[in-house]
CSV table of C-alpha atoms in Angstrom, one decimal:
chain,number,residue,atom,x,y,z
G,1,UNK,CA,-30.0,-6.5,-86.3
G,2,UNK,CA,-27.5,-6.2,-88.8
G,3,UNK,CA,-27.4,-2.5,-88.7
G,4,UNK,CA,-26.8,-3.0,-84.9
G,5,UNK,CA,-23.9,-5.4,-85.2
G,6,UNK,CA,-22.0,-2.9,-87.8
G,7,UNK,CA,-22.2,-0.6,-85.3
G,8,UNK,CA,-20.8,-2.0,-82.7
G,9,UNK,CA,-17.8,-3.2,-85.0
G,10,UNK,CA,-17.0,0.4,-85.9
G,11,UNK,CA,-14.2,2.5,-83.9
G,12,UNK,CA,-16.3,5.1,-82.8
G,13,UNK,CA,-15.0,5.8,-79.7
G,14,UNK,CA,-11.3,7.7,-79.3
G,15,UNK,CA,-9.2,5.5,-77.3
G,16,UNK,CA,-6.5,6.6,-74.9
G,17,UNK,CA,-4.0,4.8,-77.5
G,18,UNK,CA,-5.0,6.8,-80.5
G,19,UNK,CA,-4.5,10.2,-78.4
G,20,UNK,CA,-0.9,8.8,-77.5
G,21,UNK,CA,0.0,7.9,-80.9
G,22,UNK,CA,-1.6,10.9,-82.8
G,23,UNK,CA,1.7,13.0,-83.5
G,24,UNK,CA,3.1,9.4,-84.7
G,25,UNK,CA,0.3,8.8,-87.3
G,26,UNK,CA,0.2,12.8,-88.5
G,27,UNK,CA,3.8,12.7,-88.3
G,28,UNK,CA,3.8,9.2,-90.9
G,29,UNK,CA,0.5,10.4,-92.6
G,30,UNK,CA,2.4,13.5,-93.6
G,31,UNK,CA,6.0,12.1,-94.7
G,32,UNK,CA,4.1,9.5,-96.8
G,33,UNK,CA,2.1,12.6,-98.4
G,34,UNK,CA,5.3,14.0,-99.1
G,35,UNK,CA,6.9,10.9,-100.6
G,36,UNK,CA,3.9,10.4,-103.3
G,37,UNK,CA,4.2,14.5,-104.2
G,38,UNK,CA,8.2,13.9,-105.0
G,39,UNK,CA,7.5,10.7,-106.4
G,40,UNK,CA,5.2,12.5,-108.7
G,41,UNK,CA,7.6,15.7,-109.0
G,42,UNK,CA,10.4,13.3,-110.2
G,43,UNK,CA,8.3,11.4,-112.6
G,44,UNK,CA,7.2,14.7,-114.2
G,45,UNK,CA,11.3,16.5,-114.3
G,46,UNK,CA,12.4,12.7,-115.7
G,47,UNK,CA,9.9,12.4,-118.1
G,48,UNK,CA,10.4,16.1,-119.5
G,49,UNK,CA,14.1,15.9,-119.1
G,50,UNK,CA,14.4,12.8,-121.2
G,51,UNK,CA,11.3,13.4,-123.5
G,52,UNK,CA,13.9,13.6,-126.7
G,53,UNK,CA,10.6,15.7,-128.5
G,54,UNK,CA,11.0,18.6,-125.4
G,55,UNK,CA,14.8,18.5,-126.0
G,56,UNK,CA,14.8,18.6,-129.5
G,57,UNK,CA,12.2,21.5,-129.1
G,58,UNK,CA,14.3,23.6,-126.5
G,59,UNK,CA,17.2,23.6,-128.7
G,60,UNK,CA,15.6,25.2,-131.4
G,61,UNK,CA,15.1,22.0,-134.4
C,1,UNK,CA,-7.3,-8.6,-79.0
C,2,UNK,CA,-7.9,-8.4,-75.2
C,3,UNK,CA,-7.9,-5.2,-73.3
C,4,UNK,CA,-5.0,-6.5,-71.3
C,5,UNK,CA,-3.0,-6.0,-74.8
C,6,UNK,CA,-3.6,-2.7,-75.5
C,7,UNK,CA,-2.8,-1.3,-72.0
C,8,UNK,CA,0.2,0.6,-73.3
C,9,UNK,CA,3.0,2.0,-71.0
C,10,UNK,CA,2.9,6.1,-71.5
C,11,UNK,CA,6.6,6.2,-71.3
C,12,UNK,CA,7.0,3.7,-73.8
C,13,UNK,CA,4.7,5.6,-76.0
C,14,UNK,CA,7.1,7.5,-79.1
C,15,UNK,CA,6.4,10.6,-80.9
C,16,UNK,CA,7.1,11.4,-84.6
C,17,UNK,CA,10.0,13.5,-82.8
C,18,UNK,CA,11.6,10.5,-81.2
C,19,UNK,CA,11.5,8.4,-84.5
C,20,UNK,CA,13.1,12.0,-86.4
C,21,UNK,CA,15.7,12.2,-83.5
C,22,UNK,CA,17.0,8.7,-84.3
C,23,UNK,CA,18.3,10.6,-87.4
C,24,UNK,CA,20.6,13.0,-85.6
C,25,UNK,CA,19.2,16.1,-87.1
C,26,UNK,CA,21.7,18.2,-86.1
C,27,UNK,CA,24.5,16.5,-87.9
C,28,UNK,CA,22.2,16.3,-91.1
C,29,UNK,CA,22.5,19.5,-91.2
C,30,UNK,CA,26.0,19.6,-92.0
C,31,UNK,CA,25.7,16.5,-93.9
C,32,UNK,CA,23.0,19.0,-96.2
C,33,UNK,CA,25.2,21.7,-96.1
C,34,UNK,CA,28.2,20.2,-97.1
C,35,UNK,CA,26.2,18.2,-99.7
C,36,UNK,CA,24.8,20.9,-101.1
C,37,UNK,CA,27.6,22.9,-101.1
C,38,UNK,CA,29.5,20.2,-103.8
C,39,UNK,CA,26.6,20.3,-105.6
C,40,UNK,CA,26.7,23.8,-106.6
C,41,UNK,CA,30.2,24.3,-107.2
C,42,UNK,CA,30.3,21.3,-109.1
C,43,UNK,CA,30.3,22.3,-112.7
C,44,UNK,CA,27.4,22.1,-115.3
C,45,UNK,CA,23.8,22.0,-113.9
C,46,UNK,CA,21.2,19.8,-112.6
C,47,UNK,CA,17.8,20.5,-112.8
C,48,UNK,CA,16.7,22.2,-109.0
C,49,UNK,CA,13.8,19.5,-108.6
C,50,UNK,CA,16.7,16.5,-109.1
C,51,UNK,CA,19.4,18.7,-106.9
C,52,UNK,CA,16.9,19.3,-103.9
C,53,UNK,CA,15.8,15.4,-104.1
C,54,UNK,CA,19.2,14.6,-104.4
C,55,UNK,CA,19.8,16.7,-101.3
C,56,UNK,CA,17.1,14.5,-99.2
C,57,UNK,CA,18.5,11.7,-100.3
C,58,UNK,CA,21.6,12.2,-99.0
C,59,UNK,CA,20.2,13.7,-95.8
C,60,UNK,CA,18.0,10.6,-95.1
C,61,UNK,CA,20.6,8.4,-96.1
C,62,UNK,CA,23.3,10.3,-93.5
C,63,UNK,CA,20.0,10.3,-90.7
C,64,UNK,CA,19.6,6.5,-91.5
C,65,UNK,CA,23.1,5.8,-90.4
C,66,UNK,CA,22.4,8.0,-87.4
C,67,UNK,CA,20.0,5.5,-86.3
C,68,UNK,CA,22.3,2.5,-87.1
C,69,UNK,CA,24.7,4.7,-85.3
C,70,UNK,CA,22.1,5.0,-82.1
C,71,UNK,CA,20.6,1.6,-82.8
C,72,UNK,CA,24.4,-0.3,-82.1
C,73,UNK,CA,25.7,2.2,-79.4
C,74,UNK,CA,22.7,2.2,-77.1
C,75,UNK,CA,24.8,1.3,-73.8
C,76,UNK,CA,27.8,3.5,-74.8
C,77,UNK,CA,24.7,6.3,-74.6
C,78,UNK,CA,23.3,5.4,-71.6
C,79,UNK,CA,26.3,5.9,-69.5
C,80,UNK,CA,27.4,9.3,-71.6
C,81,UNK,CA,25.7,12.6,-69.8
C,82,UNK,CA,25.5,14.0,-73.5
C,83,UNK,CA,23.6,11.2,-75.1
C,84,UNK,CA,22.1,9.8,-72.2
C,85,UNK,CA,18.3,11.8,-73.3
C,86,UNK,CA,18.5,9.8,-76.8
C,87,UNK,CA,15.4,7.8,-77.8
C,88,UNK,CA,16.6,4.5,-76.9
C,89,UNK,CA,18.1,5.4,-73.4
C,90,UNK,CA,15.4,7.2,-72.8
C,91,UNK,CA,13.5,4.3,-73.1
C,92,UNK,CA,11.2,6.2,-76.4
C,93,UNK,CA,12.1,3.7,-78.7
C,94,UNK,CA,13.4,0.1,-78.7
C,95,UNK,CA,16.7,-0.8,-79.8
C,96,UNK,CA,14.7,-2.8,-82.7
C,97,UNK,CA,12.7,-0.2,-84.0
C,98,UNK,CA,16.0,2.0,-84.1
C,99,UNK,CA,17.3,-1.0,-86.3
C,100,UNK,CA,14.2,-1.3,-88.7
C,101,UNK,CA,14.0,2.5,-89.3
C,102,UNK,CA,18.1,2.7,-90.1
C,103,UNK,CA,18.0,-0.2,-92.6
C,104,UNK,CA,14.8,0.6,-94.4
C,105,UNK,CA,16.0,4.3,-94.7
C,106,UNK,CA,19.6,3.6,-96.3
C,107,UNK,CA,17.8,1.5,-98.6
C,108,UNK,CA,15.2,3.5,-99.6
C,109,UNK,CA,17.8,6.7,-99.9
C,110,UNK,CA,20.1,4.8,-102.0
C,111,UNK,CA,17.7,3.7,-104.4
C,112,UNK,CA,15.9,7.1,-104.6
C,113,UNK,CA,19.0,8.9,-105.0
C,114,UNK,CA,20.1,5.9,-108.4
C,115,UNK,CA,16.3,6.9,-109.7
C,116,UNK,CA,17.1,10.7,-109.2
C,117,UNK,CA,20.7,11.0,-110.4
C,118,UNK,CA,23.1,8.4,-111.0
C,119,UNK,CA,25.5,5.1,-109.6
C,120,UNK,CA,28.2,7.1,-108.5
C,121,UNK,CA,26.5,9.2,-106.3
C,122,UNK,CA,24.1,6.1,-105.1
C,123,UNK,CA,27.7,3.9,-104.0
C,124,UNK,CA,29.1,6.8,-102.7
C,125,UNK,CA,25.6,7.5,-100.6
C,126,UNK,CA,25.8,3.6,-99.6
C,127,UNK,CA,29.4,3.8,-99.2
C,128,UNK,CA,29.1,6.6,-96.4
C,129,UNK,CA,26.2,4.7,-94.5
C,130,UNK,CA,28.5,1.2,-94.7
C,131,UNK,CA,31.4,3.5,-93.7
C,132,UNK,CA,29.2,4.9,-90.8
C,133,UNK,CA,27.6,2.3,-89.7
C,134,UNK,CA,30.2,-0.6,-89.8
C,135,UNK,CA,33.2,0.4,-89.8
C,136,UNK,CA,33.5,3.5,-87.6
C,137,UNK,CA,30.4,2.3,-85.3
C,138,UNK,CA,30.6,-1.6,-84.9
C,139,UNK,CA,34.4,-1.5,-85.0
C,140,UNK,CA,36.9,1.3,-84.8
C,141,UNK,CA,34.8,3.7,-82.4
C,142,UNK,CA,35.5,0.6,-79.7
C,143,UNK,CA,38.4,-0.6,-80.4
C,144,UNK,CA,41.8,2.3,-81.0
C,145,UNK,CA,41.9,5.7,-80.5
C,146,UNK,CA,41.8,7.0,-84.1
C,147,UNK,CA,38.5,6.1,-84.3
C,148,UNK,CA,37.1,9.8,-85.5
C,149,UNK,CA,40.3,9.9,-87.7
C,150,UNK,CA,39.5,7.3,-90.2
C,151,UNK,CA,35.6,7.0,-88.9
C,152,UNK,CA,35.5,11.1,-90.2
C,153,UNK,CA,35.6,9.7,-93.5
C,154,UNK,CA,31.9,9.0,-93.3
C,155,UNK,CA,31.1,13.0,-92.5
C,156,UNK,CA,33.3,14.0,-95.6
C,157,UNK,CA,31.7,12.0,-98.1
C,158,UNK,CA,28.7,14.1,-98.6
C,159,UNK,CA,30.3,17.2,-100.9
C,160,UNK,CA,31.6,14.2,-102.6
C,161,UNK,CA,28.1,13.2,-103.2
C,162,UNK,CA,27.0,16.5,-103.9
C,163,UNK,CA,29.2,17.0,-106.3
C,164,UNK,CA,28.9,13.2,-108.3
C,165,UNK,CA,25.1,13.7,-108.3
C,166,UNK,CA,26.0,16.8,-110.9
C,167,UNK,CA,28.8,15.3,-112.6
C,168,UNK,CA,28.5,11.6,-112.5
C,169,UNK,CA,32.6,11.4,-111.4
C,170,UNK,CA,34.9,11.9,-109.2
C,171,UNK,CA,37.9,14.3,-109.3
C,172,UNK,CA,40.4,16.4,-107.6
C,173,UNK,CA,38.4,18.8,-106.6
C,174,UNK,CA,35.6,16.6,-105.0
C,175,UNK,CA,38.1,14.5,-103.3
C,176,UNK,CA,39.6,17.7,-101.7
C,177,UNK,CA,36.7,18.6,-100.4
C,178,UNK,CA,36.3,15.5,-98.6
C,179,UNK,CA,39.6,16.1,-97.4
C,180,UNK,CA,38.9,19.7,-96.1
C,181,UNK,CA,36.3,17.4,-93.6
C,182,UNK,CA,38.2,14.7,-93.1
C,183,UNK,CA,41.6,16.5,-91.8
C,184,UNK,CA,39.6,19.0,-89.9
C,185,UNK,CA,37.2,16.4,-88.1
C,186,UNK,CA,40.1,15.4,-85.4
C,187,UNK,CA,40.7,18.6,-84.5
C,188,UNK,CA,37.1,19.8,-84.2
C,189,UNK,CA,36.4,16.4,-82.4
C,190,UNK,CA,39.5,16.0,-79.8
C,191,UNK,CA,39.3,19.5,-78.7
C,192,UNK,CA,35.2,18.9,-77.6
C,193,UNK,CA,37.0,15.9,-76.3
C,194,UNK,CA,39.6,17.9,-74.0
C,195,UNK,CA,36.4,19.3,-72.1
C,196,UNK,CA,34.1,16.6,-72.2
C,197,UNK,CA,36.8,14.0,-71.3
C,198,UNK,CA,35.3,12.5,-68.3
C,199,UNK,CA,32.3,11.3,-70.2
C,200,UNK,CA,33.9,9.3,-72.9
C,201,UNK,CA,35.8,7.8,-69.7
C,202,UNK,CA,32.8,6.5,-68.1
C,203,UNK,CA,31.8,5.2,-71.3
C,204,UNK,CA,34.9,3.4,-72.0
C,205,UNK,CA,35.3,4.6,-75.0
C,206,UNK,CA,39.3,5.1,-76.3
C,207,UNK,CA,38.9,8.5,-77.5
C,208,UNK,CA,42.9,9.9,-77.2
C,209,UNK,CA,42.0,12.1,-74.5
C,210,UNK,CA,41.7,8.5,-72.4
C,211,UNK,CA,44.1,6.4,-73.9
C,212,UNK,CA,46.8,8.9,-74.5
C,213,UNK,CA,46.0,12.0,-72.3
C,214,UNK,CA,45.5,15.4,-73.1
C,215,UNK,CA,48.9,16.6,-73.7
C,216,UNK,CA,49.3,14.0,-76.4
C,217,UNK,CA,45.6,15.2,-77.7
C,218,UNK,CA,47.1,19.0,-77.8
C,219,UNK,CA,49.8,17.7,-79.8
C,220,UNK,CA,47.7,15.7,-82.4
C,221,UNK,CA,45.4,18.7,-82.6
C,222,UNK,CA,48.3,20.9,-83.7
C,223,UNK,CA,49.7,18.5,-86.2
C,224,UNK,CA,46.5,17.8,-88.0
C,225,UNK,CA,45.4,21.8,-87.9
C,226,UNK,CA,48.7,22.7,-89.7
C,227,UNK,CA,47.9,19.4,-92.5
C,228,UNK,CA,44.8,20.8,-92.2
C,229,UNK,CA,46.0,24.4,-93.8
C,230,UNK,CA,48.2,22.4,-96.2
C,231,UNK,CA,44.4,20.7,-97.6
C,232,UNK,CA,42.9,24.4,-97.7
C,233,UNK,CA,46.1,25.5,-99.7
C,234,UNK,CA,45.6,22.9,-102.2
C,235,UNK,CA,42.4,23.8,-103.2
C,236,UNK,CA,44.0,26.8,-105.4
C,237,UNK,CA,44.8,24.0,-107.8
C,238,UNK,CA,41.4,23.7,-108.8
C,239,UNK,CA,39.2,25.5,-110.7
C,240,UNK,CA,36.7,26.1,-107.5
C,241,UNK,CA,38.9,28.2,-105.7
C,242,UNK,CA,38.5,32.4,-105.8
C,243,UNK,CA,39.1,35.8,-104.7
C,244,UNK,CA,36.1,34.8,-101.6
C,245,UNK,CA,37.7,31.9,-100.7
C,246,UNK,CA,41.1,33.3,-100.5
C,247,UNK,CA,40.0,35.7,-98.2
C,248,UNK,CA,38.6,32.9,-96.0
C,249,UNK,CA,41.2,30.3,-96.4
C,250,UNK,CA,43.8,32.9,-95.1
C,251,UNK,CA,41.8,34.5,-92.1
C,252,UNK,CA,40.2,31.2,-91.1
C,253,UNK,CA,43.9,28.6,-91.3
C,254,UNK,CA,45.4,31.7,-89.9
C,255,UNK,CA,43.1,32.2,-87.1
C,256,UNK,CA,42.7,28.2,-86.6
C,257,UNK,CA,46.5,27.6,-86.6
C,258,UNK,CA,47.1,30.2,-83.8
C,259,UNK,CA,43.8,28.5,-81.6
C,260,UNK,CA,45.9,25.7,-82.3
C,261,UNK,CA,49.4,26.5,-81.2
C,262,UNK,CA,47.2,28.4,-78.0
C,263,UNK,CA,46.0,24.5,-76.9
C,264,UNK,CA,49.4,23.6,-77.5
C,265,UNK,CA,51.3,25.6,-75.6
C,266,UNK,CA,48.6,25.2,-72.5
C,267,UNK,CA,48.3,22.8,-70.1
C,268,UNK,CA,46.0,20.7,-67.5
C,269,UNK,CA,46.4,23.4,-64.9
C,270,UNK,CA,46.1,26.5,-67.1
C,271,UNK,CA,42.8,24.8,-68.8
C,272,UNK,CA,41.0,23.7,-65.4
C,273,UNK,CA,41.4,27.0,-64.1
C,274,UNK,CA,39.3,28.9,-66.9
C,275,UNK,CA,37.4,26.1,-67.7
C,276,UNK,CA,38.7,24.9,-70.7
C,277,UNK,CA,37.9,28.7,-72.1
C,278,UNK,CA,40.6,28.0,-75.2
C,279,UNK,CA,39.1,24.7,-75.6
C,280,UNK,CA,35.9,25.7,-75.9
C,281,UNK,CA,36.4,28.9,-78.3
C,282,UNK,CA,38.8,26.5,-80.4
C,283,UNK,CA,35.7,24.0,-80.7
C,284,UNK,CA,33.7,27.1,-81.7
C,285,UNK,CA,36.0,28.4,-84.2
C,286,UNK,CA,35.9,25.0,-86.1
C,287,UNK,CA,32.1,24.9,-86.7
C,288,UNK,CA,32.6,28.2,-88.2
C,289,UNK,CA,36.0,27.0,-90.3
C,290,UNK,CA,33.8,24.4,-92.4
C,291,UNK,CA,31.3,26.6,-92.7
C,292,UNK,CA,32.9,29.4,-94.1
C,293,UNK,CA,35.1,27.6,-96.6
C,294,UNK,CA,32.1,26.1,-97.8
C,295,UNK,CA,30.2,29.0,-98.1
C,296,UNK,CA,33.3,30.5,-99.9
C,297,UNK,CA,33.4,28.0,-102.5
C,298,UNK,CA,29.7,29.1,-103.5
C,299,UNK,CA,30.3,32.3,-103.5
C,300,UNK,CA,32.9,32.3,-105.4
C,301,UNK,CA,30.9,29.9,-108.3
C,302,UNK,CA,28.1,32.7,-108.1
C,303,UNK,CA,30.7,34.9,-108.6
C,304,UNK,CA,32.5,33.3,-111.6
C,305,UNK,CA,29.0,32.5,-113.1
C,306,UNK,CA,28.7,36.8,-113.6
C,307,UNK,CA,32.2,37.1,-114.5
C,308,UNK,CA,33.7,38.7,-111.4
C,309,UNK,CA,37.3,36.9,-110.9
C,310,UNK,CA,38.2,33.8,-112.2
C,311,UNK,CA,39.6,30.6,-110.3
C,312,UNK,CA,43.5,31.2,-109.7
């Protein structure tokens, strides 16, 4: 009975709407994939930039 | 929910593409040119993660004000054969999603751009969208003919930002930069308005072509091409300037000043009979005027960087 209901609250079938709006939802899917990887990729340059142990490294002490 | 609310009209249906066309890609990609450009002639070095995230920054910043832009003109748009396929008079995207998308942008760019680099180039970035967005759009676009003239400042920012996301300042040679744009934007805009002048008519919109007529037009767009030249020249007083954008300045001001004095001495007659032939290859010639002096500018860093020349 319970099984049953579960499945009938799952989206299982493709509606007309989520055709439509698929290049919408790849399209935001992707650019917020691409937001965490810079967010990330600026962490990781600030970090190394700043760390004052890399600096001092690079410049030879 | 009931199915009755999520019976969705197809033509009110947007694409990623509409949403991305709210940003005016086409004149990002000058505003990422440009920008880019004052970001490599500017001197020292940033590192290329910070310059290319610097770079989006700016470009999402100059799309969000696009949308602002599209988001506040909307009925000048619908009336205008050029602008009439936008999102919002196309009926793609509401005038209030237009909104949302151009505030939460300029914000988020802003702020992204202060993380990545620093204040100046952050309130310069804000600056340009304010600039955009408020005064040019909301109030001098509609209300006198010099709109583009002090609404250019907005497009001439960018090297500016460019170069302050490098250097953290401002100087002489960023500002003239800004003013290579920012004189040559009434000529490059008033001579696509000789030709397109019936559409900015329609539109009401008091572009000097309508308020002042062409032969007036002609005259403004030889006076600013020759203080134009005068901008170019100065930049020998910096240190950006070299043998690749002497070469340029010359052939380019020389070629631009005669397009000019060739509108000038024209008139209705002469330009309706070859269909606004000068016009048009004047229009031309300016894309490839910024361009080039740009593109000169870089070479010649590239240039100094393995000693060859030296600035003047």
């Amino acid at each position: 009975m319970a099984l049953e209901a579960r499945s009938k609250m799952a989206i299982t079938k493709l509606h007309d709407m989520h055709t439509r709006r698929r290049s919408r939802n790849v399209g935001l899917g992707l650019a917020l994939g691409a937001f965490v990887v810079l967010l990330l990729g600026l962490t990781v340059v600030k970090v190394t930039v700043l760390d004052p142990s890399i600096a001092a490294q690079e410049a030879g002490y | 929910m009931t199915d009755a609310t999520i019976i969705l009209d197809d033509n009110h249906e947007a694409g990623f593409g509409d949403y991305f066309a709210l940003l005016k890609p086409r004149v990002m990609s000058l505003v990422v040119f440009t920008a880019f450009a004052g970001l490599i002639v500017a001197p020292g070095g940033i590192h290329p993660f910070l310059g290319f995230f610097a770079i989006l920054c700016i470009a999402i910043g100059g799309g969000a004000s696009g949308a602002l832009n599209m988001w506040y003109d909307s009925d000048i748009d619908m009336v205008m054969k050029r602008t009439k396929s936008r999102p919002i008079p196309a009926g793609k995207v509401t005038r209030g999603e237009a909104l949302g998308l151009g505030l939460t942008l300029s914000a988020f760019s802003v702020v992204m751009l202060y993380l990545a680099t620093n204040w100046v180039a952050a309130a310069l970035l804000a600056f340009t969208i304010f600039f955009y967005a408020v005064v040019y759009t909301m109030w001098l676009k509609r209300a006198t003919p010099q709109n583009i003239v002090i609404g250019g400042a907005s497009g001439a920012l960018p090297p500016m930002i460019g170069w302050a996301a490098v250097t953290g300042d401002i100087t002489l040679s960023s500002v003239l930069m800004f003013m290579l744009i920012f004189m040559w934007t009434p000529p490059h805009f008033w001579s696509l308005a000789l030709f397109m002048n019936a559409d900015y008519d329609k539109a009401k919109v008091p572009m000097l072509t309508v308020t002042h007529g062409k032969r007036s037009t002609r005259n403004h767009i030889l006076v600013y091409t020759i203080l134009l030249a005068g901008f170019a020249a100065a930049m020998f007083a910096t240190p950006l300037a070299g043998w690749c954008y002497l070469v340029v300045a010359v052939v380019m001001n020389a070629a631009f000043l005669r397009g000019a004095v060739v509108l000038w001495k024209r008139n209705e007659d002469e330009a309706e009979a070859d269909n606004y032939k000068a016009e048009r290859a004047f229009f031309k010639l300016s894309l490839a005027y910024t361009f080039l002096h740009f593109m000169a500018l870089m070479a010649d860093k590239a240039l100094f960087a393995y000693g060859i020349g030296g600035p003047f």
